[in-house]
Backbone as JSON Lines, residues from 0, in Angstrom:
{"i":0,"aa":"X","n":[2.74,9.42,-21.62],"ca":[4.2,9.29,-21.66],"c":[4.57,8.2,-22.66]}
{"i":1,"aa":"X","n":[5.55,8.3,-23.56],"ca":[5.73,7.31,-24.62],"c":[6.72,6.61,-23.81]}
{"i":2,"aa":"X","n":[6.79,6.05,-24.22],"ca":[7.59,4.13,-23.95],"c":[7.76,2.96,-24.74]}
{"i":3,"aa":"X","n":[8.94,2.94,-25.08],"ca":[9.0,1.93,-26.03],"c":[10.4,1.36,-25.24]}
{"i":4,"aa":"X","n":[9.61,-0.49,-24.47],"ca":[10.52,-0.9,-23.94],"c":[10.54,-2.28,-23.98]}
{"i":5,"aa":"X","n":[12.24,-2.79,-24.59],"ca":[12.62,-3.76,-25.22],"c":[12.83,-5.06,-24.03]}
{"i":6,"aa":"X","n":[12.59,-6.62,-24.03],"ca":[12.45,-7.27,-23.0],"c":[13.23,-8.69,-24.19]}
{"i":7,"aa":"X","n":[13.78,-9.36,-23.3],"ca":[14.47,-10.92,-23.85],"c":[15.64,-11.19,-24.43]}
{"i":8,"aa":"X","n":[16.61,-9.97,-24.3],"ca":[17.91,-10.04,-24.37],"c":[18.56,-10.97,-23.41]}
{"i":9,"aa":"X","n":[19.61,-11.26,-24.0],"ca":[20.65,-12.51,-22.63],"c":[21.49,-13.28,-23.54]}
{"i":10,"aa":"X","n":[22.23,-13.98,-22.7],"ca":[23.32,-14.53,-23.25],"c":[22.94,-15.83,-23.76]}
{"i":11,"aa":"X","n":[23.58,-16.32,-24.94],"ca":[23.26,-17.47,-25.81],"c":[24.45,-17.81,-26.26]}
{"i":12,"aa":"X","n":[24.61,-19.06,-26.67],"ca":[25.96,-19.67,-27.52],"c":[25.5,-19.59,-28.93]}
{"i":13,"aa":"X","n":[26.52,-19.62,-29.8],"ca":[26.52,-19.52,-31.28],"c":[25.35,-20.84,-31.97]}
{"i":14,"aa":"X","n":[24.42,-20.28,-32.96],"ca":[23.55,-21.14,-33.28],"c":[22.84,-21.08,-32.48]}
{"i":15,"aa":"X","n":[22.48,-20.64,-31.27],"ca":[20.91,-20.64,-30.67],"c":[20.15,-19.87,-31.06]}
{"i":16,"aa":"X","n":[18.99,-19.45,-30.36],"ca":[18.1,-18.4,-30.86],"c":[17.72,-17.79,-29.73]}
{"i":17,"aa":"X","n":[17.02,-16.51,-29.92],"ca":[16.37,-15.6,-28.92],"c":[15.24,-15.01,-29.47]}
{"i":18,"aa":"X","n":[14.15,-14.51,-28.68],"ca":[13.6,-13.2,-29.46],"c":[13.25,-12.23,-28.48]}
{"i":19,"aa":"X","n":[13.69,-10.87,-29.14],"ca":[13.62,-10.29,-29.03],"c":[11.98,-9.33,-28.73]}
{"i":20,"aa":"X","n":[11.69,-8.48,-27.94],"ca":[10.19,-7.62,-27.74],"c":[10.47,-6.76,-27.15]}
{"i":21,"aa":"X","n":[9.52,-5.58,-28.1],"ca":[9.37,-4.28,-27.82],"c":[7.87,-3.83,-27.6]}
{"i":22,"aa":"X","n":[7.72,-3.39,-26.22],"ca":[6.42,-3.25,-25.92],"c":[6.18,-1.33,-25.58]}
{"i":23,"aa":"X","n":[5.05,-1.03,-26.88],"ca":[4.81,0.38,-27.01],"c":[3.74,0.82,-25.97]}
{"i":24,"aa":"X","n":[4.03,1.81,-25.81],"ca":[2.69,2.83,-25.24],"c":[2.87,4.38,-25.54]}
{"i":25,"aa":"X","n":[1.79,5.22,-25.17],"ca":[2.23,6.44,-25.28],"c":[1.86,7.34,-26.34]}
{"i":26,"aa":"X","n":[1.71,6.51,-27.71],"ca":[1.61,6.84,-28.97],"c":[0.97,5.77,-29.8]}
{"i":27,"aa":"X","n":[0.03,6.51,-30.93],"ca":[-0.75,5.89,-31.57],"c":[0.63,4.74,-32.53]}
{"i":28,"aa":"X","n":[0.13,3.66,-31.96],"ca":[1.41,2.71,-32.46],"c":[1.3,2.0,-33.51]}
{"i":29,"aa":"X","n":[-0.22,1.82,-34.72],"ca":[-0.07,1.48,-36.04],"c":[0.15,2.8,-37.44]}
{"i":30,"aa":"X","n":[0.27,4.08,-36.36],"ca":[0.75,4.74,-37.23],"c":[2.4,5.22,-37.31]}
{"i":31,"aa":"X","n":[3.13,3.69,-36.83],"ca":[4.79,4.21,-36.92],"c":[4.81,2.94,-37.39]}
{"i":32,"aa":"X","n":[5.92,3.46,-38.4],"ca":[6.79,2.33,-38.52],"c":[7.58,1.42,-37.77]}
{"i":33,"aa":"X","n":[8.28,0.64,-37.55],"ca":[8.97,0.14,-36.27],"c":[10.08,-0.46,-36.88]}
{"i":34,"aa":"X","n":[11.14,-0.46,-36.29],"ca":[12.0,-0.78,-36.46],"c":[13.0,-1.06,-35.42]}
{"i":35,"aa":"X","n":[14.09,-2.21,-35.89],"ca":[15.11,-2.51,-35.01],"c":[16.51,-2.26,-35.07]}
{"i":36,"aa":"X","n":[16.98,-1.98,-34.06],"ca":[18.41,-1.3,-34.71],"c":[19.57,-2.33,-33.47]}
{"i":37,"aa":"X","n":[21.02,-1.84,-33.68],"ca":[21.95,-2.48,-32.8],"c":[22.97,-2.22,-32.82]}
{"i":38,"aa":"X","n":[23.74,-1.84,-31.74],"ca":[25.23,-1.38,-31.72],"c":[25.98,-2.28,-31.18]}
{"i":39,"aa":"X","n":[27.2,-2.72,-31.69],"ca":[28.09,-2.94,-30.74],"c":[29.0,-2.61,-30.12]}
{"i":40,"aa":"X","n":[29.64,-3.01,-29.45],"ca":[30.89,-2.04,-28.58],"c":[32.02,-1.26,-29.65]}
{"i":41,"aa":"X","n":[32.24,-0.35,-29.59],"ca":[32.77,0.4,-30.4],"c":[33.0,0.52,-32.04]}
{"i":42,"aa":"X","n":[30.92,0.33,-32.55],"ca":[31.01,0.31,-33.77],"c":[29.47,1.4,-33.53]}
{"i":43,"aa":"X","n":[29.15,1.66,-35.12],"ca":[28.23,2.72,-35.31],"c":[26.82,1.75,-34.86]}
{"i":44,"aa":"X","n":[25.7,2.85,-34.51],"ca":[24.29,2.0,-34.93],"c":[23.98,1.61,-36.04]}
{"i":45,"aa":"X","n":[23.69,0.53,-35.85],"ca":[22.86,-0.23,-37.71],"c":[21.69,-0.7,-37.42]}
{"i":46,"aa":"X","n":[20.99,-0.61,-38.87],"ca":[19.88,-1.11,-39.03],"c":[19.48,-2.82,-39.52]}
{"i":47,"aa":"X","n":[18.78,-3.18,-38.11],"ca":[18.72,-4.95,-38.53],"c":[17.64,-5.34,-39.2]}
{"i":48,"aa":"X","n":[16.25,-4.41,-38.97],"ca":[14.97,-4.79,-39.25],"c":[14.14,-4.16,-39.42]}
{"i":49,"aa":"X","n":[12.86,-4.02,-40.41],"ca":[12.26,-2.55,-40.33],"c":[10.83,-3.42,-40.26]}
{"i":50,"aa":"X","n":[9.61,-2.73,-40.75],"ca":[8.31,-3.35,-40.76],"c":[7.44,-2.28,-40.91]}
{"i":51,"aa":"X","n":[6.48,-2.48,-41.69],"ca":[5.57,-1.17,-42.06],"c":[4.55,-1.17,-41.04]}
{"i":52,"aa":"X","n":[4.19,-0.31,-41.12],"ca":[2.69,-0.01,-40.22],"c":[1.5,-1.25,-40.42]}
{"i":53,"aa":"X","n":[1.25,-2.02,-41.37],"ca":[0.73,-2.96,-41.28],"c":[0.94,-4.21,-41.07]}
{"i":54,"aa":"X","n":[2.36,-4.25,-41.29],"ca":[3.24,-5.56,-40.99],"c":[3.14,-6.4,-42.28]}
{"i":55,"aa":"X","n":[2.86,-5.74,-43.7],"ca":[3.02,-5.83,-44.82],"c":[4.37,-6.21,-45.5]}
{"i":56,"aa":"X","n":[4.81,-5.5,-45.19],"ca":[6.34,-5.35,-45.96],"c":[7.05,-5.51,-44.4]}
{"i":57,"aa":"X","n":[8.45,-5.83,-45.02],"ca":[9.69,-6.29,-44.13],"c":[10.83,-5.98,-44.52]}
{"i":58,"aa":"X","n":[11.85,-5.62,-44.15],"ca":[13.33,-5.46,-44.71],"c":[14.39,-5.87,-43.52]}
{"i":59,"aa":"X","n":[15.46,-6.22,-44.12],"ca":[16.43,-6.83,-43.7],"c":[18.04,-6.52,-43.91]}
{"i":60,"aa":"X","n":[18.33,-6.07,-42.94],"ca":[19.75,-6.02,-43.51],"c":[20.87,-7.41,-43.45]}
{"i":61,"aa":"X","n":[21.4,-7.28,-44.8],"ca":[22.05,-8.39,-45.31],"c":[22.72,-9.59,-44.88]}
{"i":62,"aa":"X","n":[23.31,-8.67,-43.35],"ca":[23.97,-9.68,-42.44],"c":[23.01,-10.54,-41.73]}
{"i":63,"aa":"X","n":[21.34,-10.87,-41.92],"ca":[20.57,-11.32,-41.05],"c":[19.7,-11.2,-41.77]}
{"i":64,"aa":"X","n":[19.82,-11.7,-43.1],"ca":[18.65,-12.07,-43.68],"c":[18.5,-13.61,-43.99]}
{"i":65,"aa":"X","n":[17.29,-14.76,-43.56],"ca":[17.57,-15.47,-43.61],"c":[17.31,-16.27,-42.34]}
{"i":66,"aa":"X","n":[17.68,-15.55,-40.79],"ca":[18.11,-15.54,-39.68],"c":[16.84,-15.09,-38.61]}
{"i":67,"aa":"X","n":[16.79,-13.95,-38.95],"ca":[16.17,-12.76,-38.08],"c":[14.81,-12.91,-38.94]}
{"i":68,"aa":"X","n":[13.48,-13.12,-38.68],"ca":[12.23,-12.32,-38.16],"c":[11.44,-10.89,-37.62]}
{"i":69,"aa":"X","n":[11.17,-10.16,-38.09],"ca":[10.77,-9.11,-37.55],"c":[9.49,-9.44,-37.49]}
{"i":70,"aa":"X","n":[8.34,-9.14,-36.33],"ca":[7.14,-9.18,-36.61],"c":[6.59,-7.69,-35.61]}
{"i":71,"aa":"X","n":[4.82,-7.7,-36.02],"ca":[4.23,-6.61,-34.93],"c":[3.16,-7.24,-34.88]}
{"i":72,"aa":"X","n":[2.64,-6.98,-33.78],"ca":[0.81,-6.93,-33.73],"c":[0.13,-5.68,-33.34]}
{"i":73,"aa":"X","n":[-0.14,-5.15,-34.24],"ca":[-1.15,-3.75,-33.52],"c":[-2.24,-3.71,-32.4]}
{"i":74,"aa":"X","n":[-2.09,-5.13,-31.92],"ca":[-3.55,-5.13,-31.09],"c":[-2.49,-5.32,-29.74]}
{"i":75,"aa":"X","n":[-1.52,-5.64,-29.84],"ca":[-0.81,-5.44,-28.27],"c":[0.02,-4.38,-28.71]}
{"i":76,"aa":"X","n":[0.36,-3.78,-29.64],"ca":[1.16,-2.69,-29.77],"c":[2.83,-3.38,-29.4]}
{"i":77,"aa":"X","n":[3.1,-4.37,-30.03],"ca":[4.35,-5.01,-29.78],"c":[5.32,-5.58,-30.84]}
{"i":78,"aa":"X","n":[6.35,-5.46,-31.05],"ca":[7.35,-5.74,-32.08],"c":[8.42,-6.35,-31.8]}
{"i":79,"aa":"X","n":[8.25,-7.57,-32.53],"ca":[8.97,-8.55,-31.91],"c":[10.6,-8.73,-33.18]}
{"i":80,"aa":"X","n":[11.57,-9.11,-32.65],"ca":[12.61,-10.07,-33.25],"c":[12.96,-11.19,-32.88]}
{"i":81,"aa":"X","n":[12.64,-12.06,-33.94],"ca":[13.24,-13.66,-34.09],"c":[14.6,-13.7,-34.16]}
{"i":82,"aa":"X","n":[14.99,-13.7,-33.56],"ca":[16.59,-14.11,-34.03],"c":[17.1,-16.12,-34.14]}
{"i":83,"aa":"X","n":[17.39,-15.9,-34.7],"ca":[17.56,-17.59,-35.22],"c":[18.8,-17.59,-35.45]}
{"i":84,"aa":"X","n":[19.58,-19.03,-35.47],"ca":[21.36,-19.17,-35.81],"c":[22.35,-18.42,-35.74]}
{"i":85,"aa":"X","n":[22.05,-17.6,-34.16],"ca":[23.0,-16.88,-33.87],"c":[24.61,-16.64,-34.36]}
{"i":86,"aa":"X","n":[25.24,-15.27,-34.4],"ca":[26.47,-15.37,-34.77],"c":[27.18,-14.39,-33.65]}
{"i":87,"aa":"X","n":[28.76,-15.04,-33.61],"ca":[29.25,-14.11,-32.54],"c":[29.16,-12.67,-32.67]}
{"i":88,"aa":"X","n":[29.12,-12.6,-34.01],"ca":[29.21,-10.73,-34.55],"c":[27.77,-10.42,-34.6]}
{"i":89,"aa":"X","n":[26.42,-10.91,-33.69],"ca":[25.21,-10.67,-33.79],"c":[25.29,-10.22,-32.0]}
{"i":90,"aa":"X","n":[26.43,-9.96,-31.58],"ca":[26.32,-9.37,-29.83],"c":[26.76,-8.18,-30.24]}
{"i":91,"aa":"X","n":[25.43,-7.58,-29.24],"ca":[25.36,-5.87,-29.77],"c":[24.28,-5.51,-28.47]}
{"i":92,"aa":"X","n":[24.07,-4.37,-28.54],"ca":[22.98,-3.96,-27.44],"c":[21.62,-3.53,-28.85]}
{"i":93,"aa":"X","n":[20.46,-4.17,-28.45],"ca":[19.23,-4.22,-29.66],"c":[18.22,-3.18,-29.22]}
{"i":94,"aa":"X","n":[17.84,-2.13,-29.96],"ca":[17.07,-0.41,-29.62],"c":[15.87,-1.14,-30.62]}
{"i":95,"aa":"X","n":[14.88,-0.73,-30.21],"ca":[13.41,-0.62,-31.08],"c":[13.68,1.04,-30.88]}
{"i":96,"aa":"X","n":[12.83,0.93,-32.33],"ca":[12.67,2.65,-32.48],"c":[10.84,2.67,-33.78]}
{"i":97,"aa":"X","n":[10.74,3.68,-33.09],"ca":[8.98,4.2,-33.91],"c":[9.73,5.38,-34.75]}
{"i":98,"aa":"X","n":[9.04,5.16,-36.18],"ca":[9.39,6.23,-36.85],"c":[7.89,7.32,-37.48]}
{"i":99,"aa":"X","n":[7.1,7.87,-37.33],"ca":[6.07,8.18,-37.54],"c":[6.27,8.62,-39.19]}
{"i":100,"aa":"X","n":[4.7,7.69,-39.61],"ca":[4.67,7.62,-40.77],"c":[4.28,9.34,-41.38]}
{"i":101,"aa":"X","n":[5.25,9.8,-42.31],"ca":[4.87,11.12,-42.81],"c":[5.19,11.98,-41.8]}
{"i":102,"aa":"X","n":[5.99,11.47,-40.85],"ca":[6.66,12.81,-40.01],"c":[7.97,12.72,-39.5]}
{"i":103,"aa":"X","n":[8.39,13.66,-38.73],"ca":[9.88,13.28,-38.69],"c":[9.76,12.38,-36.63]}
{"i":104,"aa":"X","n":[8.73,12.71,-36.04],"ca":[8.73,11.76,-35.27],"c":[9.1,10.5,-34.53]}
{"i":105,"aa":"X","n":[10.33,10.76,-33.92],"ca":[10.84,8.89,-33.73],"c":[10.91,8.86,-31.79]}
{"i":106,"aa":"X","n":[10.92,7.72,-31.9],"ca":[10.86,7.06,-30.39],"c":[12.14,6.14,-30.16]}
{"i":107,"aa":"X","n":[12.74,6.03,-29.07],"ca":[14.08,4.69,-29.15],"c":[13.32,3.87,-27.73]}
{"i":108,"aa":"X","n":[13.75,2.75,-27.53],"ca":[13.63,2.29,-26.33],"c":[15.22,2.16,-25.74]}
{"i":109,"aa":"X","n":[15.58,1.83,-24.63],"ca":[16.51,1.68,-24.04],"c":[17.79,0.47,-24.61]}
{"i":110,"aa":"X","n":[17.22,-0.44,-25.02],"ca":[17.76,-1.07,-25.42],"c":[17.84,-2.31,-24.54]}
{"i":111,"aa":"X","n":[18.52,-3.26,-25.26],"ca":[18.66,-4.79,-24.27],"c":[19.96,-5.8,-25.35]}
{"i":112,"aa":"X","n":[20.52,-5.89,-24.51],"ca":[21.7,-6.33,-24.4],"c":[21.73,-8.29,-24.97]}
{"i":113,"aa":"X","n":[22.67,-8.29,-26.08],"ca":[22.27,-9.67,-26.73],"c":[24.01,-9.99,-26.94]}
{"i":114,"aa":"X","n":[24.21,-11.14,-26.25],"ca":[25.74,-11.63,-26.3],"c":[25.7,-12.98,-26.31]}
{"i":115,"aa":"X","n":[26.34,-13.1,-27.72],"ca":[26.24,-14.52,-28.31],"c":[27.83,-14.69,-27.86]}
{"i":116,"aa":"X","n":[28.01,-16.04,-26.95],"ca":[29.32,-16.26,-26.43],"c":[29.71,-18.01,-26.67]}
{"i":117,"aa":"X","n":[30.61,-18.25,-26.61],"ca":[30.27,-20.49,-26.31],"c":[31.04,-20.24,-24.95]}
């Protein structure tokens, strides 16, 4: 059964930090890409963070570059986000998702809930 489930969301004041973890099973997990995504209340999903299958390469979207960390380890099968210097417009609910390399294959986890408040 695949599972990809996200843990360390919670409430923080502006300028703190959190991180974020996504813990896989289910599926051969150094052959997906991984990635992090986030919605907020009545806006589209976006993309915050990506990471290759080796944890080689990294990408960032603009609003959180600088900020945010993406990492993995293939030996726990886990993908983590740093989030650093929180911003109020960084409260969103945070999805890990597997994208299988060379296929159309994807996984979401449930998500976990990140509300930057003072």
């Amino acid at each position: 059964q695949v599972q990809l489930v996200e843990s360390g969301g919670g409430l923080v004041q502006p300028g703190g930090s959190l991180r974020l973890s996504c813990a896989a099973s289910g599926f051969t997990f150094h052959y997906y890409v991984m990635k992090w995504y986030r919605q907020a209340q009545g806006k589209e999903r976006e993309l915050v963070a990506g990471v290759t299958t080796d944890g080689g390469r990294k990408n960032y979207a603009e609003s959180v570059k600088g900020r945010f960390i993406i990492s993995r380890d293939n030996r726990r099968k886990t993908v983590d986000l740093q989030m650093n210097s929180l911003k109020l417009e960084d409260t969103a609910v945070y999805y890990c998702k597997a994208e299988g390399l060379g296929s159309s294959t994807t996984y979401w986890g449930q998500g976990t809930q990140v509300t930057v408040s003072s």
